[in-house]
Tab-separated table of C-alpha atoms in Angstrom:
chain	number	residue	atom	x	y	z
A	1	MET	CA	-21.324	9.499	68.099
A	2	GLU	CA	-23.998	11.357	66.191
A	3	ILE	CA	-21.961	11.359	62.992
A	4	LYS	CA	-21.598	7.604	62.672
A	5	PRO	CA	-25.214	6.795	61.655
A	6	LYS	CA	-25.078	9.468	58.953
A	7	MET	CA	-21.813	8.087	57.651
A	8	LEU	CA	-23.247	4.578	57.632
A	9	LYS	CA	-26.317	5.794	55.809
A	10	LEU	CA	-24.255	7.548	53.143
A	11	THR	CA	-22.064	4.467	52.720
A	12	SER	CA	-25.101	2.253	52.283
A	13	GLN	CA	-26.538	4.506	49.604
A	14	SER	CA	-23.232	4.673	47.722
A	15	GLU	CA	-22.940	0.875	47.772
A	16	LYS	CA	-26.386	0.578	46.213
A	17	LEU	CA	-25.412	3.009	43.476
A	18	ILE	CA	-22.167	1.150	42.805
A	19	ASN	CA	-23.954	-2.187	42.637
A	20	LYS	CA	-26.528	-0.831	40.213
A	21	ALA	CA	-23.997	0.908	37.943
A	22	PRO	CA	-22.608	-2.156	36.135
A	23	SER	CA	-26.072	-3.395	35.202
A	24	ARG	CA	-26.852	-0.234	33.228
A	25	THR	CA	-26.520	-0.615	29.475
A	26	VAL	CA	-25.054	2.457	27.823
A	27	LYS	CA	-26.823	3.098	24.513
A	28	ASN	CA	-25.642	6.614	23.764
A	29	ILE	CA	-22.858	6.551	21.154
A	30	CYS	CA	-21.091	9.606	22.605
A	31	SER	CA	-20.977	7.882	26.010
A	32	LEU	CA	-19.573	4.722	24.419
A	33	VAL	CA	-16.836	6.687	22.632
A	34	CYS	CA	-15.882	8.491	25.866
A	35	ARG	CA	-15.820	5.216	27.796
A	36	ARG	CA	-13.607	3.638	25.128
A	37	THR	CA	-10.813	6.147	25.807
A	38	ILE	CA	-10.514	4.931	29.425
A	39	GLY	CA	-9.063	1.631	28.263
A	40	PRO	CA	-9.540	-2.032	29.203
A	41	PHE	CA	-10.103	-3.360	32.686
A	42	PRO	CA	-9.202	-6.715	34.319
A	43	ASN	CA	-11.134	-9.697	32.953
A	44	SER	CA	-12.260	-7.666	29.944
A	45	THR	CA	-10.485	-9.485	27.118
A	46	GLY	CA	-11.862	-8.376	23.767
A	47	ASP	CA	-14.031	-5.603	25.270
A	48	ILE	CA	-12.458	-2.834	23.165
A	49	TYR	CA	-12.981	-4.826	19.965
A	50	ARG	CA	-16.598	-5.589	20.898
A	51	ASN	CA	-17.261	-1.976	21.903
A	52	ASN	CA	-15.879	-0.728	18.589
A	53	MET	CA	-18.107	-3.143	16.700
A	54	GLY	CA	-21.060	-2.061	18.838
A	55	ILE	CA	-20.451	1.601	18.035
A	56	MET	CA	-20.138	0.816	14.333
A	57	ARG	CA	-23.341	-1.226	14.359
A	58	LYS	CA	-25.306	1.537	16.104
A	59	LEU	CA	-24.070	4.162	13.649
A	60	VAL	CA	-24.798	2.075	10.566
A	61	CYS	CA	-28.071	0.455	11.597
A	62	GLN	CA	-30.000	3.318	13.146
A	63	LYS	CA	-32.432	4.697	10.584
A	64	LYS	CA	-31.756	8.337	11.462
A	65	SER	CA	-28.060	8.135	10.560
A	66	ILE	CA	-27.036	10.454	7.741
A	67	PHE	CA	-23.590	9.909	6.202
A	68	GLN	CA	-21.716	12.766	4.616
A	69	ARG	CA	-18.664	12.457	2.396
A	70	VAL	CA	-15.848	14.412	4.004
A	71	TRP	CA	-12.811	13.323	2.005
A	72	THR	CA	-11.915	11.512	-1.203
A	73	LYS	CA	-8.585	10.357	-2.620
A	74	HIS	CA	-7.887	8.080	-5.568
A	75	SER	CA	-4.934	5.772	-6.087
A	76	LYS	CA	-3.822	3.677	-9.048
A	77	SER	CA	-2.121	1.206	-6.708
A	78	ALA	CA	-3.515	-0.655	-3.703
A	79	ILE	CA	-4.638	1.373	-0.664
A	80	ASN	CA	-3.424	-0.018	2.665
A	81	TYR	CA	-4.835	0.722	6.116
A	82	THR	CA	-3.095	-0.056	9.422
A	83	LYS	CA	-4.132	1.243	12.847
A	84	GLY	CA	-5.386	4.666	11.812
A	85	ARG	CA	-2.888	5.147	8.978
A	86	VAL	CA	-3.917	5.079	5.316
A	87	HIS	CA	-1.108	4.422	2.819
A	88	PHE	CA	-1.193	5.351	-0.875
A	89	GLU	CA	1.142	4.894	-3.857
A	90	ASN	CA	2.955	1.821	-2.569
A	91	PHE	CA	3.324	3.268	0.949
A	92	ARG	CA	4.933	6.472	-0.365
A	93	CYS	CA	2.167	8.704	1.049
A	94	CYS	CA	0.566	8.348	4.467
A	95	PHE	CA	-2.542	9.969	5.975
A	96	ASN	CA	-3.897	9.582	9.484
A	97	SER	CA	-7.593	8.905	9.998
A	98	PHE	CA	-7.965	10.118	13.595
A	99	ALA	CA	-9.335	13.562	12.804
A	100	ALA	CA	-12.692	14.286	11.197
A	101	LYS	CA	-10.819	14.739	7.928
A	102	PRO	CA	-7.668	12.657	7.187
A	103	GLN	CA	-4.442	14.657	7.452
A	104	GLN	CA	-1.252	13.932	5.539
A	105	MET	CA	1.523	12.671	7.821
A	106	TYR	CA	4.316	12.439	5.258
A	107	GLU	CA	5.143	11.974	1.603
A	108	MET	CA	8.383	10.282	0.634
A	109	PRO	CA	10.282	11.394	-2.505
A	110	ARG	CA	9.257	9.763	-5.770
A	111	CYS	CA	11.450	6.909	-6.965
A	112	SER	CA	11.772	4.604	-9.956
A	113	LYS	CA	9.869	1.343	-10.247
A	114	ILE	CA	12.854	-0.650	-9.003
A	115	GLY	CA	12.877	1.411	-5.800
A	116	LYS	CA	9.168	1.179	-4.967
A	117	ILE	CA	7.939	-0.597	-1.839
A	118	GLU	CA	6.453	-3.997	-2.662
A	119	ASP	CA	5.025	-4.903	0.744
A	120	ALA	CA	5.161	-3.604	4.326
A	121	LEU	CA	4.124	-4.330	7.926
A	122	LEU	CA	3.512	-1.984	10.838
A	123	CYS	CA	5.916	-2.649	13.704
A	124	GLU	CA	5.411	-1.337	17.253
A	125	CYS	CA	7.921	-1.750	20.068
A	126	PRO	CA	7.054	-4.039	23.009
A	127	MET	CA	6.032	-2.477	26.301
A	128	GLY	CA	8.366	-2.665	29.282
A	129	GLU	CA	11.473	-3.830	27.413
A	130	SER	CA	14.842	-2.080	27.168
A	131	LEU	CA	15.962	-1.675	23.552
A	132	PRO	CA	19.524	-0.880	22.407
A	133	ARG	CA	18.740	2.285	20.414
A	134	PRO	CA	16.289	5.175	20.915
A	135	SER	CA	15.002	4.710	17.345
A	136	ASP	CA	13.827	1.194	18.266
A	137	TYR	CA	11.002	2.729	20.303
A	138	ILE	CA	9.547	4.492	17.249
A	139	SER	CA	6.557	2.908	15.487
A	140	SER	CA	7.792	1.926	12.059
A	141	LEU	CA	7.038	0.238	8.773
A	142	LEU	CA	9.124	-2.797	7.876
A	143	ALA	CA	9.162	-2.722	4.086
A	144	VAL	CA	10.716	-4.699	1.237
A	145	THR	CA	11.529	-2.807	-1.966
A	146	ALA	CA	11.610	-3.951	-5.570
A	147	HIS	CA	15.421	-3.839	-5.580
A	148	ASN	CA	15.766	-6.116	-2.523
A	149	TRP	CA	16.235	-3.679	0.341
A	150	LEU	CA	14.642	-4.307	3.730
A	151	LEU	CA	13.810	-0.886	5.194
A	152	ARG	CA	12.627	0.240	8.603
A	153	ILE	CA	10.746	3.496	8.067
A	154	SER	CA	9.314	5.801	10.732
A	155	ALA	CA	5.533	5.412	10.635
A	156	ASP	CA	5.092	9.087	11.563
A	157	THR	CA	7.649	10.910	9.414
A	158	GLY	CA	8.645	8.526	6.611
A	159	GLU	CA	12.323	8.761	7.601
A	160	THR	CA	14.430	5.662	6.894
A	161	LEU	CA	15.725	4.399	10.244
A	162	GLU	CA	17.507	1.228	9.078
A	163	LYS	CA	18.187	-0.543	5.812
A	164	VAL	CA	19.571	-3.961	4.944
A	165	TYR	CA	20.442	-5.168	1.454
A	166	LEU	CA	19.196	-8.719	0.889
A	167	GLY	CA	21.220	-9.593	-2.225
A	168	SER	CA	20.683	-9.910	-5.968
A	169	TYR	CA	20.315	-13.688	-6.270
A	170	ARG	CA	16.509	-13.598	-6.004
A	171	LYS	CA	13.753	-10.982	-5.955
A	172	PHE	CA	12.072	-10.693	-2.545
A	173	LYS	CA	8.504	-9.384	-2.725
A	174	TYR	CA	6.377	-10.508	0.242
A	175	ILE	CA	6.653	-9.843	3.977
A	176	ILE	CA	4.567	-11.415	6.768
A	177	TRP	CA	4.847	-12.063	10.494
A	178	ASP	CA	6.115	-15.399	11.756
A	179	GLU	CA	5.417	-14.276	15.330
A	180	PRO	CA	3.601	-10.897	15.394
A	181	GLN	CA	5.896	-8.035	16.423
A	182	GLU	CA	8.741	-10.496	17.079
A	183	THR	CA	9.860	-12.353	13.953
A	184	LEU	CA	9.198	-11.526	10.301
A	185	VAL	CA	9.619	-13.490	7.085
A	186	LEU	CA	10.533	-12.172	3.640
A	187	LYS	CA	9.565	-14.409	0.756
A	188	SER	CA	10.980	-14.354	-2.764
A	189	VAL	CA	8.965	-14.774	-5.947
A	190	GLN	CA	8.754	-18.295	-7.308
A	191	THR	CA	10.901	-19.279	-10.270
A	192	LYS	CA	9.546	-22.200	-12.284
A	193	SER	CA	12.443	-22.403	-14.680
A	194	SER	CA	15.913	-23.517	-13.682
A	195	ALA	CA	17.406	-20.077	-14.118
A	196	VAL	CA	20.855	-19.568	-12.662
A	197	TYR	CA	20.952	-17.046	-9.788
A	198	GLN	CA	24.070	-18.295	-8.059
A	199	GLN	CA	27.199	-19.955	-9.219
A	200	GLY	CA	27.960	-23.484	-8.043
A	201	GLU	CA	25.661	-26.216	-6.852
A	202	SER	CA	22.773	-23.996	-5.770
A	203	SER	CA	21.753	-23.458	-9.411
A	204	GLN	CA	21.761	-27.218	-10.042
A	205	ARG	CA	19.293	-27.823	-7.221
A	206	ASP	CA	16.736	-25.522	-8.862
A	207	VAL	CA	15.702	-23.227	-6.006
A	208	LEU	CA	11.981	-22.409	-5.953
A	209	PHE	CA	11.842	-19.943	-3.049
A	210	TYR	CA	14.046	-18.156	-0.552
A	211	LEU	CA	12.648	-17.361	2.900
A	212	ALA	CA	14.567	-14.727	4.884
A	213	VAL	CA	13.797	-14.674	8.627
A	214	PHE	CA	14.619	-11.704	10.889
A	215	LYS	CA	14.163	-10.852	14.547
A	216	VAL	CA	12.667	-7.385	14.958
A	217	PHE	CA	13.988	-5.949	18.265
A	218	PRO	CA	16.725	-5.266	17.461
A	219	LEU	CA	16.629	-6.012	13.729
A	220	SER	CA	18.842	-9.085	13.339
A	221	LEU	CA	19.152	-12.006	10.954
A	222	VAL	CA	17.977	-15.499	11.870
A	223	GLY	CA	18.791	-17.004	8.487
A	224	ILE	CA	17.808	-17.411	4.832
A	225	LEU	CA	16.315	-20.789	3.890
A	226	GLU	CA	16.156	-22.119	0.340
A	227	ILE	CA	13.293	-24.335	-0.860
A	228	THR	CA	14.464	-26.621	-3.650
A	229	LYS	CA	12.766	-29.184	-5.870
A	230	HIS	CA	15.058	-32.090	-5.124
A	231	ILE	CA	14.650	-31.685	-1.321
A	232	PHE	CA	10.990	-30.752	-0.914
A	233	GLY	CA	9.559	-32.172	-4.167
A	234	SER	CA	9.113	-31.097	-7.769
A	235	ASN	CA	5.394	-30.326	-7.275
A	236	VAL	CA	5.874	-27.636	-4.607
A	237	THR	CA	3.617	-24.645	-5.325
A	238	ASP	CA	4.118	-22.453	-2.260
A	239	ALA	CA	5.980	-22.215	1.037
A	240	MET	CA	5.866	-19.958	4.083
A	241	ILE	CA	6.947	-19.851	7.732
A	242	SER	CA	4.343	-19.153	10.416
A	243	HIS	CA	4.445	-19.625	14.200
A	244	GLY	CA	7.731	-21.485	13.982
A	245	MET	CA	6.535	-23.935	11.327
A	246	LEU	CA	7.623	-24.222	7.714
A	247	ILE	CA	4.486	-24.831	5.653
A	248	VAL	CA	5.032	-26.366	2.218
A	249	MET	CA	2.150	-26.784	-0.247
A	250	HIS	CA	2.073	-29.188	-3.183
A	251	SER	CA	0.034	-29.168	-6.389
A	252	VAL	CA	-1.620	-32.504	-5.533
A	253	GLY	CA	-3.410	-30.923	-2.555
A	254	LEU	CA	-0.784	-32.002	-0.032
A	255	VAL	CA	0.285	-29.737	2.853
A	256	ARG	CA	3.341	-30.586	4.963
A	257	LEU	CA	4.422	-28.860	8.161
A	258	TYR	CA	8.058	-28.859	9.320
A	259	SER	CA	9.752	-27.487	12.420
A	260	PHE	CA	11.747	-24.446	11.275
A	261	GLU	CA	13.813	-24.565	14.468
A	262	ARG	CA	14.818	-28.179	13.783
A	263	ILE	CA	15.737	-27.360	10.165
A	264	THR	CA	17.829	-24.414	11.367
A	265	GLU	CA	19.695	-26.536	13.923
A	266	GLN	CA	20.358	-29.281	11.384
A	267	PHE	CA	21.292	-27.371	8.239
A	268	MET	CA	22.375	-23.829	9.180
A	269	LYS	CA	25.885	-22.816	8.222
A	270	PRO	CA	27.830	-20.505	10.568
A	271	LYS	CA	25.491	-17.844	11.950
A	272	GLN	CA	25.637	-14.513	10.134
A	273	ILE	CA	25.384	-11.124	11.833
A	274	ILE	CA	24.383	-7.964	9.996
A	275	GLY	CA	27.317	-5.555	9.750
A	276	GLN	CA	30.048	-8.168	10.103
A	277	THR	CA	32.480	-9.182	7.353
A	278	CYS	CA	31.789	-12.505	5.664
A	279	SER	CA	33.298	-14.642	2.899
A	280	CYS	CA	31.057	-16.729	0.652
A	281	LYS	CA	32.009	-18.651	-2.498
A	282	GLY	CA	35.204	-16.698	-3.064
A	283	GLU	CA	33.634	-13.304	-2.399
A	284	SER	CA	33.866	-11.238	0.751
A	285	GLY	CA	31.901	-8.262	1.995
A	286	THR	CA	29.841	-6.798	4.814
A	287	ILE	CA	26.597	-8.651	5.562
A	288	GLY	CA	23.593	-6.491	4.710
A	289	ASP	CA	25.552	-3.917	2.702
A	290	TYR	CA	25.328	-3.330	-1.040
A	291	PRO	CA	26.348	-5.153	-3.219
A	292	PHE	CA	27.269	-8.156	-1.039
A	293	GLY	CA	23.879	-8.603	0.616
A	294	ILE	CA	23.108	-11.653	2.760
A	295	PRO	CA	24.219	-15.097	1.544
A	296	CYS	CA	21.831	-18.007	1.947
A	297	ASN	CA	22.950	-19.886	5.064
A	298	ILE	CA	20.238	-22.550	5.622
A	299	VAL	CA	20.720	-25.128	2.866
A	300	PRO	CA	19.029	-28.516	3.472
A	301	THR	CA	21.070	-31.370	2.019
A	302	GLU	CA	18.441	-34.031	2.665
A	303	SER	CA	14.681	-34.143	3.111
A	304	PRO	CA	13.822	-33.100	6.682
A	305	SER	CA	11.221	-35.075	8.606
A	306	PHE	CA	7.813	-33.391	8.631
A	307	LEU	CA	5.583	-32.907	11.675
A	308	ILE	CA	2.289	-33.467	9.907
A	309	GLU	CA	1.021	-34.239	6.411
A	310	VAL	CA	-2.531	-33.440	5.321
A	311	SER	CA	-4.330	-33.908	2.011
A	312	CYS	CA	-6.933	-31.203	1.338
A	313	LEU	CA	-8.684	-29.411	-1.478
A	314	GLU	CA	-6.850	-26.356	-2.845
A	315	ASN	CA	-4.335	-26.496	0.030
A	316	ALA	CA	-6.925	-24.889	2.347
A	317	PHE	CA	-5.554	-25.790	5.792
A	318	GLN	CA	-6.133	-24.002	9.117
A	319	VAL	CA	-4.895	-24.767	12.626
A	320	GLY	CA	-6.370	-23.549	15.921
A	321	GLY	CA	-8.564	-24.395	18.898
A	322	ASN	CA	-7.806	-26.007	22.244
A	323	PRO	CA	-6.784	-28.796	22.122
A	324	TRP	CA	-5.190	-28.225	18.715
A	325	HIS	CA	-7.387	-29.053	15.717
A	326	TYR	CA	-7.290	-28.292	12.010
A	327	ILE	CA	-9.954	-27.561	9.400
A	328	ILE	CA	-9.806	-28.914	5.846
A	329	THR	CA	-12.007	-29.748	2.888
A	330	PRO	CA	-11.401	-33.354	1.720
A	331	ASN	CA	-9.315	-33.469	-1.443
A	332	LYS	CA	-12.202	-34.171	-3.828
A	333	LYS	CA	-14.078	-31.636	-5.948
A	334	LYS	CA	-17.447	-33.086	-4.954
A	335	GLU	CA	-16.591	-32.290	-1.310
A	336	ARG	CA	-16.378	-28.551	-1.990
A	337	GLY	CA	-18.421	-26.777	0.687
A	338	THR	CA	-17.863	-29.574	3.236
A	339	TYR	CA	-15.430	-28.977	6.089
A	340	HIS	CA	-13.803	-31.501	8.425
A	341	ILE	CA	-12.581	-30.520	11.882
A	342	ARG	CA	-9.893	-32.988	13.001
A	343	SER	CA	-7.431	-33.385	15.851
A	344	LEU	CA	-3.889	-32.259	15.066
A	345	ASP	CA	-2.588	-35.007	17.361
A	346	ASP	CA	-3.965	-38.120	15.629
A	347	HIS	CA	-6.106	-36.758	12.739
A	348	SER	CA	-9.269	-38.129	14.381
A	349	LEU	CA	-12.529	-36.471	13.376
A	350	ALA	CA	-14.260	-34.497	16.123
A	351	LYS	CA	-17.824	-35.421	17.025
A	352	ASN	CA	-20.120	-33.324	14.809
A	353	GLY	CA	-16.903	-32.353	13.049
A	354	ILE	CA	-18.323	-32.476	9.523
A	355	ARG	CA	-19.806	-29.051	8.830
A	356	GLU	CA	-21.829	-28.006	5.812
A	357	MET	CA	-24.606	-25.497	5.255
A	358	LYS	CA	-27.826	-26.087	3.375
A	359	TRP	CA	-28.004	-23.052	1.167
A	360	CYS	CA	-28.896	-22.063	-2.363
A	361	SER	CA	-26.766	-19.127	-3.369
A	362	LEU	CA	-23.979	-18.082	-5.672
A	363	GLU	CA	-22.006	-16.998	-2.605
A	364	PRO	CA	-19.932	-19.828	-1.098
A	365	ASP	CA	-19.788	-20.362	2.640
A	366	TRP	CA	-16.480	-20.237	4.519
A	367	ILE	CA	-15.126	-21.321	7.882
A	368	GLN	CA	-12.177	-20.275	10.039
A	369	PHE	CA	-10.903	-20.113	13.599
A	370	HIS	CA	-11.884	-16.842	15.261
A	371	PRO	CA	-9.101	-14.232	14.855
A	372	ASP	CA	-9.391	-13.117	18.523
A	373	ASP	CA	-7.700	-16.350	19.745
A	374	SER	CA	-10.829	-17.283	21.691
A	375	GLU	CA	-10.530	-20.795	20.178
A	376	ARG	CA	-13.988	-20.475	18.654
A	377	ILE	CA	-14.837	-21.333	15.039
A	378	ILE	CA	-16.865	-19.105	12.724
A	379	HIS	CA	-18.896	-20.670	9.906
A	380	VAL	CA	-20.364	-18.015	7.600
A	381	GLY	CA	-22.958	-18.625	4.913
A	382	PRO	CA	-25.049	-16.327	2.698
A	383	ASP	CA	-27.734	-15.831	5.359
A	384	GLN	CA	-26.313	-17.428	8.505
A	385	ILE	CA	-23.344	-17.088	10.854
A	386	SER	CA	-22.699	-20.015	13.195
A	387	VAL	CA	-20.260	-19.604	16.071
A	388	LEU	CA	-18.894	-22.994	17.122
A	389	LYS	CA	-16.588	-24.188	19.875
A	390	LEU	CA	-14.730	-27.347	20.820
A	391	LYS	CA	-15.668	-29.262	23.963
A	392	GLU	CA	-13.521	-32.039	25.399
A	393	LEU	CA	-15.361	-35.296	26.100
A	394	GLN	CA	-14.769	-37.803	28.864
A	395	GLU	CA	-15.337	-41.548	28.460
A	396	ASP	CA	-16.349	-41.248	24.832
A	397	SER	CA	-14.981	-42.704	21.610
A	398	TYR	CA	-14.584	-39.095	20.434
A	399	ARG	CA	-12.047	-36.904	22.209
A	400	CYS	CA	-13.759	-33.611	21.329
A	401	GLN	CA	-17.132	-32.443	20.149
A	402	VAL	CA	-18.037	-29.444	18.005
A	403	ILE	CA	-21.022	-27.639	19.528
A	404	GLU	CA	-22.852	-24.536	18.394
A	405	ASP	CA	-22.394	-21.609	20.743
A	406	PHE	CA	-24.925	-19.437	18.947
A	407	ALA	CA	-26.126	-18.569	15.438
A	408	ILE	CA	-27.144	-15.351	13.698
A	409	PHE	CA	-29.694	-15.441	10.866
A	410	ALA	CA	-30.268	-12.704	8.291
A	411	ASN	CA	-33.833	-11.610	7.562
A	412	ARG	CA	-34.120	-11.791	3.809
A	413	ASP	CA	-36.948	-10.803	1.532
A	414	ARG	CA	-38.987	-13.990	1.082
A	415	GLU	CA	-40.422	-12.871	-2.256
A	416	ALA	CA	-36.945	-12.137	-3.624
A	417	SER	CA	-35.662	-15.502	-2.330
A	418	THR	CA	-38.620	-17.259	-4.004
A	419	MET	CA	-37.867	-15.505	-7.302
A	420	ILE	CA	-34.203	-16.560	-7.102
A	421	LEU	CA	-35.205	-20.181	-6.496
A	422	LEU	CA	-37.629	-20.079	-9.451
A	423	VAL	CA	-34.902	-18.695	-11.740
A	424	ILE	CA	-32.402	-21.329	-10.593
A	425	ASN	CA	-34.945	-24.118	-11.093
A	426	ALA	CA	-35.760	-22.771	-14.553
A	427	ILE	CA	-32.083	-22.872	-15.476
């Protein structure tokens, strides 16, 4: 009986400590780094990203910070960084950036220009899924080479885990995600002339692009789609597949979105499976092997119906938000710097949906949906960052309204700004 009050007293004190703990703001950088290793908690979406940015800000902005150069490496080609890995020489060399000084992870043998890697993506296996082969669980680079091979390379050792030959009828150079870590798209270079890459009717249709679509786990072919002038228009300048939509851009500022799934169902020839024998135009071979490659098997014979058509300046078109909206600049040069936020459903302009900044600078402003999928909109100018969001309206002629969540202003030197204005006015 005598122990109970003491236990109650201890419990009461511990509850007070627990209740006070969350309200404490950790300012020490070492404490923040240690806390980061614990990982995310429930209802903490985006916390790791914000904590990383907070640590970076504290390191850069505090006046006592002294930065010391610890490592230098030069490269004649582009340097690529992905999740702690730094790639040099067209992905031939890889260094990790986890230690105080980057350490070399691997270096692949030198090769000729036709064997170099043109583009690559980092691929990581999904959690909690059973995959057919042990190698599927290894983090890897999905890379396209100059001589049309799709390679899956171990991100830790540089070992080639899988390879698929795409074919010689067109040079594939670009690789992007359709659905991140699920479906990828390989895009060929554009040919403006009516050069013959295949025998038969394909050469007569003047193919502009080929888009090869693959599932990642396991690596399997969805299909290869051809974009031709007589089906999609003679003024097509670019095409890509993203989030299940075929996006086709035209030189007149027109952007059209098509359902890739609908095109596949309507125009796909018999499904092709990598490793199986196939016959195409009098030739037979194994799909994905050299020299047969992968024949094009999605060939539209008529213009497919598009989901949406938008006219915008320089084909600048973005989709996001909830409910779905898109951002464009009207297709007139005098409208440059003005952005319209419209509903994807009926193209109606959102309330306060015309955004422009009053600024006097050589730096243009830009706007985009926030990359963290929070459905916010970021509008960045030379000395201001506005964070916007969409709000649904009830009983209003507008369905949605664009409201400012908050804004960040840069403190600039007034004397310098005055001098810039004087120079501009003098000009």
